[in-house]
């Protein structure tokens, strides 16, 4: 890439350099994460497939996979260390959202305000689902970032499509394997067969989303690398998830 500075030491040494678009990518990541958890996480919808009939899927699948696409962009452009910081920010915001929802729902409604039942139905969160969501997101995103960063070294920066799809196959697999059994196994309205069907459907659709959005990922990654003047290779990066310092 013309006029490109290549940082092969991960986060590098000395004072962390600043980027023009890193904070915007982080904001997009957190916004999609929060909205997909609030609006789509608990609803099971159906789609009619040819020769199959009605097939259930979690409604959050429509938008939540975009957080993985943005996670791929973060790791590919800015490196694992900066993606790790964004994942921790996302985890903290989801926990804050859950705490805020619990407190606000628990507040006694004012006399004459009749929307409390609807408010509880909309924003009341089952602790089990919140725990499952946070654990699945945290583990899946870190696995996704790690696999992409390692594959970038193995492929010497070539074949971006293989890295984004490969990391999503593994990361989204971990996400689905944690979330659905932890959130819904044995829950009312969720048979064991339904949990497994939705889990498998979610995983397949998430990977399909990644494949479908690969051209967009190429455009965004290319534009950010040119604008930021960087292409990070995590050759010497400490891949522990338990730190936020660059």
Coordinates of C-alpha atoms in Angstrom, one line a residue:
X1 CA 0.0 0.0 0.0
X2 CA 1.4 3.3 -1.0
X3 CA 2.6 5.7 1.7
X4 CA 1.7 3.1 4.4
X5 CA 3.6 2.9 7.7
X6 CA 3.7 -0.7 8.9
X7 CA 3.8 -1.3 12.7
X8 CA 4.9 -4.9 13.1
X9 CA 5.4 -4.7 16.9
X10 CA 1.7 -4.6 17.9
X11 CA 1.0 -1.6 20.0
X12 CA 4.6 -0.5 19.7
X13 CA 6.8 1.2 22.3
X14 CA 6.7 4.7 23.8
X15 CA 3.7 6.9 23.9
X16 CA 0.7 5.4 22.1
X17 CA 0.1 7.2 18.8
X18 CA -3.3 8.8 18.2
X19 CA -5.6 8.0 15.3
X20 CA -8.2 10.1 13.6
X21 CA -10.9 7.4 13.4
X22 CA -10.3 5.0 16.2
X23 CA -12.7 6.7 18.6
X24 CA -15.4 6.7 15.9
X25 CA -15.0 3.0 15.3
X26 CA -15.2 2.4 19.0
X27 CA -18.4 4.4 19.3
X28 CA -20.0 2.4 16.4
X29 CA -19.0 -0.8 18.1
X30 CA -20.5 0.1 21.5
X31 CA -23.7 1.5 19.9
X32 CA -24.4 -1.6 17.9
X33 CA -23.6 -3.8 20.9
X34 CA -26.0 -2.0 23.2
X35 CA -28.8 -1.6 20.8
X36 CA -28.7 -5.3 19.7
X37 CA -28.8 -6.4 23.3
X38 CA -31.7 -4.1 24.2
X39 CA -33.9 -4.6 21.1
X40 CA -33.2 -8.0 19.7
X41 CA -31.6 -10.4 22.2
X42 CA -34.7 -12.0 23.7
X43 CA -37.0 -12.4 20.8
X44 CA -37.3 -15.6 18.7
X45 CA -38.5 -14.9 15.2
X46 CA -39.2 -17.3 12.3
X47 CA -38.3 -17.4 8.7
X48 CA -39.9 -19.7 6.1
X49 CA -37.2 -21.6 4.2
X50 CA -37.9 -23.4 1.0
X51 CA -38.3 -27.2 1.5
X52 CA -37.8 -26.7 5.3
X53 CA -40.7 -24.6 6.5
X54 CA -40.6 -22.2 9.4
X55 CA -37.2 -22.0 11.1
X56 CA -36.6 -20.1 14.4
X57 CA -33.8 -17.6 14.9
X58 CA -32.9 -15.0 17.5
X59 CA -33.9 -11.6 16.2
X60 CA -30.6 -10.1 17.4
X61 CA -28.9 -11.9 14.6
X62 CA -30.0 -9.0 12.2
X63 CA -27.6 -6.5 13.8
X64 CA -25.4 -8.0 16.5
X65 CA -23.0 -9.6 13.9
X66 CA -22.1 -6.1 12.9
X67 CA -20.2 -5.8 16.1
X68 CA -18.0 -8.7 15.0
X69 CA -17.4 -7.0 11.6
X70 CA -16.3 -3.9 13.4
X71 CA -14.2 -6.0 15.7
X72 CA -12.5 -7.4 12.7
X73 CA -11.8 -3.9 11.4
X74 CA -10.4 -2.8 14.7
X75 CA -8.0 -5.8 15.0
X76 CA -7.0 -5.6 11.3
X77 CA -6.3 -1.9 11.2
X78 CA -5.3 -1.0 14.8
X79 CA -4.1 -4.3 16.2
X80 CA -5.1 -6.6 19.0
X81 CA -4.1 -4.3 21.9
X82 CA -6.5 -1.5 20.7
X83 CA -9.2 -4.0 19.9
X84 CA -8.8 -5.4 23.4
X85 CA -9.4 -2.0 24.9
X86 CA -12.6 -1.6 22.9
X87 CA -13.8 -5.0 24.0
X88 CA -13.4 -4.0 27.6
X89 CA -15.2 -0.7 27.0
X90 CA -18.0 -2.7 25.4
X91 CA -18.2 -5.1 28.4
X92 CA -18.3 -2.2 30.9
X93 CA -21.1 -0.5 29.0
X94 CA -23.2 -3.7 28.8
X95 CA -22.8 -4.2 32.5
X96 CA -23.7 -0.5 33.2
X97 CA -26.8 -0.9 30.9
X98 CA -27.9 -3.9 32.8
X99 CA -27.5 -2.2 36.2
X100 CA -29.3 0.9 35.0
X101 CA -32.2 -1.1 33.6
X102 CA -32.5 -3.0 36.9
X103 CA -32.5 0.2 39.0
X104 CA -34.9 2.1 36.8
X105 CA -37.4 -0.7 36.5
X106 CA -37.3 -1.2 40.3
X107 CA -38.1 2.4 41.1
X108 CA -41.7 2.8 42.3
X109 CA -43.8 4.4 39.6
X110 CA -45.5 7.7 40.3
X111 CA -49.3 7.7 41.0
X112 CA -51.2 7.9 37.7
X113 CA -48.3 6.5 35.6
X114 CA -49.7 3.3 34.1
X115 CA -46.8 2.2 31.9
X116 CA -44.9 0.2 34.6
X117 CA -46.0 -3.2 33.3
X118 CA -45.0 -2.4 29.7
X119 CA -41.7 -0.9 31.0
X120 CA -41.0 -4.0 33.0
X121 CA -41.7 -6.2 30.0
X122 CA -39.5 -4.1 27.7
X123 CA -36.5 -3.4 30.0
X124 CA -36.8 -5.8 32.8
X125 CA -33.8 -8.1 32.4
X126 CA -33.4 -11.6 33.7
X127 CA -30.0 -11.8 35.5
X128 CA -29.4 -15.2 33.8
X129 CA -29.7 -13.7 30.3
X130 CA -27.5 -10.7 31.3
X131 CA -24.8 -13.0 32.6
X132 CA -25.0 -15.2 29.5
X133 CA -24.8 -12.2 27.2
X134 CA -21.8 -10.6 28.9
X135 CA -19.9 -13.9 29.1
X136 CA -20.6 -14.8 25.5
X137 CA -19.7 -11.4 24.2
X138 CA -16.5 -11.1 26.2
X139 CA -15.2 -14.6 25.3
X140 CA -16.4 -14.5 21.6
X141 CA -14.9 -11.1 20.9
X142 CA -11.5 -12.0 22.4
X143 CA -11.4 -15.2 20.5
X144 CA -12.3 -13.4 17.3
X145 CA -9.6 -10.8 17.8
X146 CA -7.0 -13.4 18.7
X147 CA -7.7 -15.6 15.8
X148 CA -7.7 -12.7 13.3
X149 CA -4.4 -11.3 14.7
X150 CA -2.6 -14.6 14.6
X151 CA -3.9 -15.4 11.1
X152 CA -2.7 -12.1 9.9
X153 CA 0.8 -13.1 10.9
X154 CA 0.5 -16.6 9.4
X155 CA -0.8 -15.1 6.0
X156 CA 1.7 -12.2 6.1
X157 CA -1.2 -9.8 5.7
X158 CA -2.6 -11.5 2.7
X159 CA -6.1 -12.9 2.2
X160 CA -8.1 -10.6 4.4
X161 CA -11.3 -12.6 3.6
X162 CA -9.9 -15.7 5.1
X163 CA -9.0 -13.9 8.3
X164 CA -12.3 -12.2 8.8
X165 CA -14.4 -15.3 8.0
X166 CA -12.1 -17.7 9.8
X167 CA -12.1 -15.6 13.0
X168 CA -15.9 -15.2 12.8
X169 CA -16.4 -19.0 12.5
X170 CA -14.5 -19.5 15.7
X171 CA -15.5 -16.4 17.6
X172 CA -19.2 -16.6 16.8
X173 CA -19.1 -20.3 17.6
X174 CA -17.8 -19.6 21.0
X175 CA -20.3 -16.8 21.5
X176 CA -23.3 -19.0 20.5
X177 CA -22.1 -22.0 22.5
X178 CA -21.9 -19.9 25.6
X179 CA -24.9 -17.7 25.3
X180 CA -27.8 -20.0 24.3
X181 CA -27.2 -22.9 26.8
X182 CA -26.4 -20.5 29.6
X183 CA -29.3 -18.2 28.9
X184 CA -32.1 -20.6 27.9
X185 CA -31.3 -24.2 28.7
X186 CA -34.2 -25.4 30.8
X187 CA -36.0 -22.1 30.7
X188 CA -39.8 -21.8 30.2
X189 CA -40.7 -22.0 26.5
X190 CA -37.3 -23.3 25.5
X191 CA -37.0 -27.0 24.8
X192 CA -33.6 -28.6 24.5
X193 CA -34.2 -29.1 20.8
X194 CA -35.2 -25.4 20.4
X195 CA -32.0 -24.2 22.2
X196 CA -29.9 -26.3 19.9
X197 CA -31.7 -25.3 16.7
X198 CA -31.5 -21.6 17.5
X199 CA -27.9 -22.0 18.6
X200 CA -27.0 -23.6 15.3
X201 CA -29.1 -21.2 13.2
X202 CA -27.5 -18.2 15.0
X203 CA -24.0 -19.5 14.3
X204 CA -24.7 -20.2 10.6
X205 CA -26.4 -16.9 10.0
X206 CA -23.7 -14.9 11.8
X207 CA -21.0 -16.5 9.6
X208 CA -23.2 -15.9 6.5
X209 CA -23.5 -12.2 7.5
X210 CA -19.7 -12.0 7.7
X211 CA -19.4 -13.6 4.3
X212 CA -22.0 -11.2 2.8
X213 CA -20.3 -8.2 4.3
X214 CA -16.8 -9.1 3.2
X215 CA -16.8 -6.5 0.3
X216 CA -17.8 -3.8 2.8
X217 CA -15.1 -5.0 5.2
X218 CA -12.5 -4.7 2.4
X219 CA -13.6 -1.1 1.6
X220 CA -13.6 0.0 5.2
X221 CA -10.3 -1.6 6.1
X222 CA -8.6 -0.2 3.0
X223 CA -10.0 3.3 3.6
X224 CA -8.9 3.3 7.3
X225 CA -5.4 2.0 6.6
X226 CA -4.9 4.7 4.0
X227 CA -6.3 7.4 6.2
X228 CA -4.5 6.3 9.4
X229 CA -1.2 5.4 7.6
X230 CA -0.8 2.2 9.6
X231 CA -1.1 -1.6 9.2
X232 CA -0.5 -3.3 12.5
X233 CA 1.1 -6.8 12.7
X234 CA 0.9 -8.2 16.3
X235 CA 4.3 -10.0 16.2
X236 CA 5.3 -9.1 19.7
X237 CA 1.9 -8.4 21.3
X238 CA 0.9 -9.8 24.7
X239 CA -2.4 -11.5 23.9
X240 CA -3.7 -11.7 27.4
X241 CA -7.2 -10.3 27.6
X242 CA -6.7 -9.1 31.2
X243 CA -5.3 -5.7 30.5
X244 CA -6.4 -2.5 28.9
X245 CA -3.0 -0.6 28.6
X246 CA -1.6 -0.3 25.1

